[in-house]
């Protein structure tokens, strides 16, 4: 086999072999490197630059320094969108994680037909976000939606889910339970990975079912909980499609009284509706900083509640 300058591989020095191996590996990963530079690194760098400029796509960027950030911090809609996003994160993410774990425990039971039950539960995650949002728009309809028909049949209040600002965010939260199949599968895999010997030792010590779940199952699957918590946090701060589709019921992007004006939607409005790309880029960087800080806080505190198999 020919190597460098017509030499065979066997005749190359160790340094030449390392150089050849490096460039060969670089050649194989070059498609990823090119894609990363063009579609990730370049947009990140340019968004940082645009966040410090006044730019509307049609004119050249004009340097304004930190004015875009000052404008945001004086904008009431900015704080409203941040409040709506934090609300949906706090009251949506944690309940959905608990629900996901409960469903995983149920689907992990050794019952006849469990594979069928798991498949049926996972199917909604295959429905595109737009299609599922349109389906839930019909379910939440205050006049003929199935949810209100059910609530009315048992004598409960029938909310105007999509037109009453007091209920719009709860409609988004309820809708979020529909797509928890993927997270449930992850929890299911974690549950099946818990060593049976742990439970047997606990049974010998007289532990009941709840004690085994709380002191064995929860710590054993805590790494998956950490992962789902962080990914759910990132997803909650980027919620867009569901609110955008359901908001059309009120014929406005942010829903009635901007009750569904989430951070990503306001960023989209600023950039693509008002063509204020400088402020939109600043919003994107503020979102990045917020999510980064929250993620670091979770990681720093995870040592207190996340258990890894090698820990003593």
CSV table of C-alpha atoms in Angstrom, one decimal:
chain,number,residue,atom,x,y,z
A,1,UNK,CA,0.0,0.0,0.0
A,2,UNK,CA,1.4,3.4,-1.0
A,3,UNK,CA,1.7,6.1,1.7
A,4,UNK,CA,3.4,9.5,1.6
A,5,UNK,CA,5.7,10.4,-1.4
A,6,UNK,CA,5.3,7.0,-2.9
A,7,UNK,CA,6.5,5.2,0.2
A,8,UNK,CA,4.7,2.1,1.5
A,9,UNK,CA,2.9,2.4,4.8
A,10,UNK,CA,5.4,0.1,6.4
A,11,UNK,CA,8.2,2.4,5.4
A,12,UNK,CA,6.7,5.5,7.0
A,13,UNK,CA,8.1,6.9,10.3
A,14,UNK,CA,5.8,6.9,13.3
A,15,UNK,CA,5.4,10.6,12.9
A,16,UNK,CA,4.3,10.3,9.3
A,17,UNK,CA,1.9,7.5,10.2
A,18,UNK,CA,0.3,9.7,12.8
A,19,UNK,CA,0.0,12.5,10.4
A,20,UNK,CA,-1.5,10.3,7.7
A,21,UNK,CA,-4.0,8.8,10.3
A,22,UNK,CA,-5.0,12.3,11.3
A,23,UNK,CA,-5.6,13.6,7.8
A,24,UNK,CA,-7.5,10.4,6.9
A,25,UNK,CA,-9.8,10.8,9.9
A,26,UNK,CA,-10.2,14.5,9.1
A,27,UNK,CA,-11.3,13.5,5.6
A,28,UNK,CA,-13.9,11.1,6.9
A,29,UNK,CA,-15.4,13.7,9.4
A,30,UNK,CA,-15.2,16.6,6.9
A,31,UNK,CA,-18.9,16.4,5.9
A,32,UNK,CA,-19.9,16.9,9.6
A,33,UNK,CA,-17.3,19.7,10.1
A,34,UNK,CA,-18.6,21.5,7.0
A,35,UNK,CA,-22.2,21.1,8.0
A,36,UNK,CA,-21.4,22.3,11.6
A,37,UNK,CA,-19.5,25.4,10.4
A,38,UNK,CA,-22.1,26.4,7.8
A,39,UNK,CA,-25.3,25.6,9.6
A,40,UNK,CA,-24.4,25.9,13.3
A,41,UNK,CA,-21.2,27.8,14.0
A,42,UNK,CA,-21.7,30.5,11.4
A,43,UNK,CA,-25.4,31.3,12.5
A,44,UNK,CA,-24.3,31.4,16.1
A,45,UNK,CA,-21.5,33.9,15.5
A,46,UNK,CA,-23.7,36.0,13.2
A,47,UNK,CA,-26.6,36.1,15.7
A,48,UNK,CA,-24.2,37.3,18.3
A,49,UNK,CA,-23.1,40.1,15.9
A,50,UNK,CA,-26.6,41.0,14.9
A,51,UNK,CA,-27.7,41.3,18.5
A,52,UNK,CA,-25.4,44.3,18.7
A,53,UNK,CA,-26.7,45.9,15.5
A,54,UNK,CA,-29.9,47.3,14.0
A,55,UNK,CA,-30.7,45.0,11.2
A,56,UNK,CA,-33.9,44.5,9.1
A,57,UNK,CA,-32.6,42.2,6.4
A,58,UNK,CA,-33.0,44.9,3.7
A,59,UNK,CA,-30.3,47.3,4.9
A,60,UNK,CA,-26.8,46.7,6.1
A,61,UNK,CA,-26.4,46.1,9.9
A,62,UNK,CA,-25.8,49.3,11.9
A,63,UNK,CA,-23.8,48.9,15.1
A,64,UNK,CA,-25.8,50.0,18.2
A,65,UNK,CA,-24.0,48.1,20.9
A,66,UNK,CA,-26.2,47.0,23.8
A,67,UNK,CA,-29.2,49.1,22.8
A,68,UNK,CA,-31.2,46.0,21.7
A,69,UNK,CA,-30.8,44.5,25.2
A,70,UNK,CA,-31.8,47.8,26.8
A,71,UNK,CA,-34.8,48.0,24.6
A,72,UNK,CA,-35.8,44.4,25.7
A,73,UNK,CA,-35.4,45.1,29.4
A,74,UNK,CA,-37.8,48.1,29.0
A,75,UNK,CA,-40.4,46.0,27.0
A,76,UNK,CA,-43.4,44.8,28.9
A,77,UNK,CA,-44.1,42.1,26.3
A,78,UNK,CA,-40.7,40.7,26.9
A,79,UNK,CA,-41.4,40.2,30.5
A,80,UNK,CA,-44.9,38.8,29.7
A,81,UNK,CA,-43.5,36.3,27.3
A,82,UNK,CA,-40.9,35.3,29.9
A,83,UNK,CA,-43.6,34.9,32.6
A,84,UNK,CA,-45.8,32.8,30.3
A,85,UNK,CA,-42.8,30.5,29.5
A,86,UNK,CA,-41.7,30.1,33.1
A,87,UNK,CA,-45.4,29.4,34.1
A,88,UNK,CA,-45.6,26.6,31.5
A,89,UNK,CA,-42.3,25.2,32.6
A,90,UNK,CA,-43.1,25.1,36.3
A,91,UNK,CA,-46.7,23.8,36.1
A,92,UNK,CA,-46.1,21.7,33.0
A,93,UNK,CA,-42.7,20.1,33.2
A,94,UNK,CA,-42.8,18.6,36.7
A,95,UNK,CA,-46.3,17.2,36.5
A,96,UNK,CA,-45.6,15.7,33.1
A,97,UNK,CA,-42.4,14.0,34.5
A,98,UNK,CA,-44.4,12.5,37.4
A,99,UNK,CA,-47.1,11.3,35.0
A,100,UNK,CA,-44.4,9.8,32.7
A,101,UNK,CA,-42.9,7.9,35.5
A,102,UNK,CA,-46.3,6.6,36.7
A,103,UNK,CA,-47.1,5.4,33.2
A,104,UNK,CA,-43.7,3.7,32.9
A,105,UNK,CA,-44.3,1.9,36.2
A,106,UNK,CA,-47.7,0.7,34.9
A,107,UNK,CA,-46.4,-0.3,31.5
A,108,UNK,CA,-43.6,-2.2,33.3
A,109,UNK,CA,-46.0,-4.5,35.0
A,110,UNK,CA,-45.9,-8.1,34.0
A,111,UNK,CA,-49.5,-8.4,32.5
A,112,UNK,CA,-50.8,-10.1,29.4
A,113,UNK,CA,-50.7,-7.9,26.3
A,114,UNK,CA,-48.2,-5.4,27.8
A,115,UNK,CA,-46.5,-5.0,24.4
A,116,UNK,CA,-49.8,-3.9,22.9
A,117,UNK,CA,-50.4,-1.4,25.7
A,118,UNK,CA,-46.9,0.1,25.2
A,119,UNK,CA,-47.4,0.4,21.5
A,120,UNK,CA,-50.8,2.1,21.9
A,121,UNK,CA,-49.4,4.5,24.5
A,122,UNK,CA,-46.4,5.4,22.3
A,123,UNK,CA,-48.4,6.0,19.1
A,124,UNK,CA,-49.4,9.7,19.8
A,125,UNK,CA,-45.8,10.7,19.7
A,126,UNK,CA,-45.7,9.7,16.0
A,127,UNK,CA,-48.4,12.3,15.2
A,128,UNK,CA,-46.8,15.5,13.8
A,129,UNK,CA,-47.0,18.5,16.1
A,130,UNK,CA,-49.3,20.5,13.7
A,131,UNK,CA,-51.7,17.6,13.3
A,132,UNK,CA,-51.9,16.9,17.0
A,133,UNK,CA,-52.4,20.6,17.7
A,134,UNK,CA,-55.3,20.8,15.3
A,135,UNK,CA,-56.8,17.7,17.0
A,136,UNK,CA,-56.6,19.3,20.4
A,137,UNK,CA,-58.0,22.5,19.1
A,138,UNK,CA,-61.2,20.5,18.3
A,139,UNK,CA,-61.1,18.7,21.6
A,140,UNK,CA,-60.8,22.0,23.5
A,141,UNK,CA,-63.6,23.7,21.5
A,142,UNK,CA,-66.0,25.2,24.0
A,143,UNK,CA,-69.2,24.4,22.0
A,144,UNK,CA,-68.7,20.9,20.7
A,145,UNK,CA,-65.3,19.7,22.0
A,146,UNK,CA,-65.3,16.3,23.7
A,147,UNK,CA,-63.5,17.6,26.8
A,148,UNK,CA,-66.3,20.1,27.6
A,149,UNK,CA,-69.0,17.5,26.8
A,150,UNK,CA,-67.4,15.1,29.3
A,151,UNK,CA,-67.1,17.9,32.0
A,152,UNK,CA,-70.7,18.9,31.4
A,153,UNK,CA,-71.9,15.4,31.7
A,154,UNK,CA,-70.5,15.1,35.2
A,155,UNK,CA,-71.7,18.5,36.3
A,156,UNK,CA,-68.4,20.4,36.1
A,157,UNK,CA,-67.7,23.8,34.7
A,158,UNK,CA,-67.1,23.9,30.9
A,159,UNK,CA,-64.2,26.4,30.4
A,160,UNK,CA,-63.6,28.4,27.2
A,161,UNK,CA,-60.2,26.8,26.9
A,162,UNK,CA,-58.8,28.7,24.0
A,163,UNK,CA,-60.5,32.1,24.4
A,164,UNK,CA,-60.3,32.6,28.1
A,165,UNK,CA,-56.9,33.8,29.2
A,166,UNK,CA,-57.3,32.0,32.6
A,167,UNK,CA,-57.4,28.6,30.8
A,168,UNK,CA,-55.2,28.9,27.7
A,169,UNK,CA,-51.9,28.0,29.4
A,170,UNK,CA,-53.6,25.0,31.2
A,171,UNK,CA,-54.8,23.8,27.8
A,172,UNK,CA,-51.2,23.8,26.6
A,173,UNK,CA,-50.1,21.9,29.7
A,174,UNK,CA,-52.9,19.3,29.3
A,175,UNK,CA,-51.9,18.9,25.7
A,176,UNK,CA,-48.3,18.2,26.7
A,177,UNK,CA,-49.3,14.9,28.4
A,178,UNK,CA,-50.3,13.6,25.0
A,179,UNK,CA,-46.7,13.4,23.7
A,180,UNK,CA,-45.0,11.8,26.7
A,181,UNK,CA,-44.5,8.4,25.0
A,182,UNK,CA,-40.8,8.9,24.3
A,183,UNK,CA,-40.0,9.9,27.8
A,184,UNK,CA,-42.0,7.0,29.1
A,185,UNK,CA,-40.0,4.6,27.0
A,186,UNK,CA,-36.8,6.0,28.5
A,187,UNK,CA,-38.1,5.5,32.0
A,188,UNK,CA,-39.3,2.0,31.0
A,189,UNK,CA,-35.8,1.1,29.9
A,190,UNK,CA,-34.4,2.5,33.1
A,191,UNK,CA,-36.9,0.6,35.2
A,192,UNK,CA,-35.9,-2.7,33.5
A,193,UNK,CA,-32.3,-1.9,34.2
A,194,UNK,CA,-32.6,-1.8,38.0
A,195,UNK,CA,-31.0,-5.0,39.4
A,196,UNK,CA,-33.5,-7.4,40.8
A,197,UNK,CA,-31.1,-8.2,43.6
A,198,UNK,CA,-31.8,-4.8,45.1
A,199,UNK,CA,-35.5,-5.6,45.5
A,200,UNK,CA,-34.7,-9.0,46.9
A,201,UNK,CA,-32.4,-7.6,49.5
A,202,UNK,CA,-35.0,-5.0,50.5
A,203,UNK,CA,-37.7,-7.7,50.8
A,204,UNK,CA,-35.5,-9.7,53.1
A,205,UNK,CA,-35.2,-6.6,55.3
A,206,UNK,CA,-39.0,-6.3,55.3
A,207,UNK,CA,-39.5,-3.3,52.9
A,208,UNK,CA,-42.9,-2.8,51.5
A,209,UNK,CA,-43.7,-1.9,47.9
A,210,UNK,CA,-43.7,1.9,48.5
A,211,UNK,CA,-40.4,1.7,50.4
A,212,UNK,CA,-38.8,-0.3,47.6
A,213,UNK,CA,-40.0,2.3,45.0
A,214,UNK,CA,-38.9,5.3,47.0
A,215,UNK,CA,-35.5,4.0,48.2
A,216,UNK,CA,-34.5,1.8,45.3
A,217,UNK,CA,-36.4,2.6,42.1
A,218,UNK,CA,-36.2,6.4,42.3
A,219,UNK,CA,-32.5,6.6,43.0
A,220,UNK,CA,-31.7,3.9,40.4
A,221,UNK,CA,-33.4,5.8,37.6
A,222,UNK,CA,-32.3,9.3,38.8
A,223,UNK,CA,-29.8,9.7,35.9
A,224,UNK,CA,-32.7,9.4,33.4
A,225,UNK,CA,-34.7,11.8,35.5
A,226,UNK,CA,-31.8,14.3,35.3
A,227,UNK,CA,-31.7,13.9,31.5
A,228,UNK,CA,-35.4,14.3,31.0
A,229,UNK,CA,-35.5,17.3,33.4
A,230,UNK,CA,-32.9,19.2,31.4
A,231,UNK,CA,-34.3,18.3,28.0
A,232,UNK,CA,-37.8,19.2,29.2
A,233,UNK,CA,-36.5,22.5,30.5
A,234,UNK,CA,-35.0,23.3,27.1
A,235,UNK,CA,-38.1,22.2,25.3
A,236,UNK,CA,-40.4,24.2,27.6
A,237,UNK,CA,-38.4,27.4,26.9
A,238,UNK,CA,-38.7,26.7,23.1
A,239,UNK,CA,-42.5,25.9,23.0
A,240,UNK,CA,-43.9,27.3,19.8
A,241,UNK,CA,-46.0,25.1,17.5
A,242,UNK,CA,-48.8,24.2,19.9
A,243,UNK,CA,-49.3,27.7,21.1
A,244,UNK,CA,-49.1,29.1,17.6
A,245,UNK,CA,-51.8,26.7,16.3
A,246,UNK,CA,-54.1,27.0,19.3
A,247,UNK,CA,-53.7,30.8,19.3
A,248,UNK,CA,-55.3,30.9,15.9
A,249,UNK,CA,-58.6,30.2,17.7
A,250,UNK,CA,-58.4,33.8,19.0
A,251,UNK,CA,-57.2,35.0,15.7
A,252,UNK,CA,-53.9,36.3,17.2
A,253,UNK,CA,-50.4,34.9,17.4
A,254,UNK,CA,-50.2,35.3,21.2
A,255,UNK,CA,-53.7,34.1,22.0
A,256,UNK,CA,-56.3,36.1,24.0
A,257,UNK,CA,-54.7,38.9,25.9
A,258,UNK,CA,-51.3,37.5,24.9
A,259,UNK,CA,-51.8,34.7,27.4
A,260,UNK,CA,-50.1,32.3,25.0
A,261,UNK,CA,-47.3,34.7,24.0
A,262,UNK,CA,-44.4,32.5,24.9
A,263,UNK,CA,-40.8,33.5,24.5
A,264,UNK,CA,-40.2,31.7,21.3
A,265,UNK,CA,-43.4,33.1,19.8
A,266,UNK,CA,-42.4,36.7,20.7
A,267,UNK,CA,-38.9,36.1,19.3
A,268,UNK,CA,-40.5,34.9,16.0
A,269,UNK,CA,-42.8,37.9,16.0
A,270,UNK,CA,-39.9,40.3,16.5
A,271,UNK,CA,-37.7,38.8,13.9
A,272,UNK,CA,-40.1,37.6,11.1
A,273,UNK,CA,-43.1,39.9,11.5
A,274,UNK,CA,-41.5,43.1,12.6
A,275,UNK,CA,-38.2,42.4,10.8
A,276,UNK,CA,-36.2,43.5,13.8
A,277,UNK,CA,-33.5,40.9,13.6
A,278,UNK,CA,-31.2,42.7,15.9
A,279,UNK,CA,-33.6,42.6,18.8
A,280,UNK,CA,-34.6,39.0,17.9
A,281,UNK,CA,-31.0,37.9,18.0
A,282,UNK,CA,-30.6,39.6,21.4
A,283,UNK,CA,-33.7,37.7,22.6
A,284,UNK,CA,-32.1,34.5,21.4
A,285,UNK,CA,-28.9,35.1,23.4
A,286,UNK,CA,-30.9,36.0,26.5
A,287,UNK,CA,-32.8,32.7,26.1
A,288,UNK,CA,-29.5,30.9,25.8
A,289,UNK,CA,-28.1,32.5,28.9
A,290,UNK,CA,-31.3,31.7,30.9
A,291,UNK,CA,-31.3,28.1,29.9
A,292,UNK,CA,-27.5,27.8,30.5
A,293,UNK,CA,-27.8,29.1,34.0
A,294,UNK,CA,-30.8,26.9,34.9
A,295,UNK,CA,-29.0,23.9,33.4
A,296,UNK,CA,-25.8,24.6,35.4
A,297,UNK,CA,-27.9,25.0,38.6
A,298,UNK,CA,-29.5,21.6,38.0
A,299,UNK,CA,-26.2,20.0,37.3
A,300,UNK,CA,-24.6,21.5,40.5
A,301,UNK,CA,-27.5,20.3,42.6
A,302,UNK,CA,-27.8,16.9,40.9
A,303,UNK,CA,-25.0,15.4,43.1
A,304,UNK,CA,-27.5,15.5,46.0
A,305,UNK,CA,-30.2,13.4,44.3
A,306,UNK,CA,-28.7,11.6,41.3
A,307,UNK,CA,-27.2,8.2,41.9
A,308,UNK,CA,-24.9,6.4,39.5
A,309,UNK,CA,-24.2,2.7,39.6
A,310,UNK,CA,-20.5,3.2,40.6
A,311,UNK,CA,-21.3,5.6,43.5
A,312,UNK,CA,-20.7,4.4,47.0
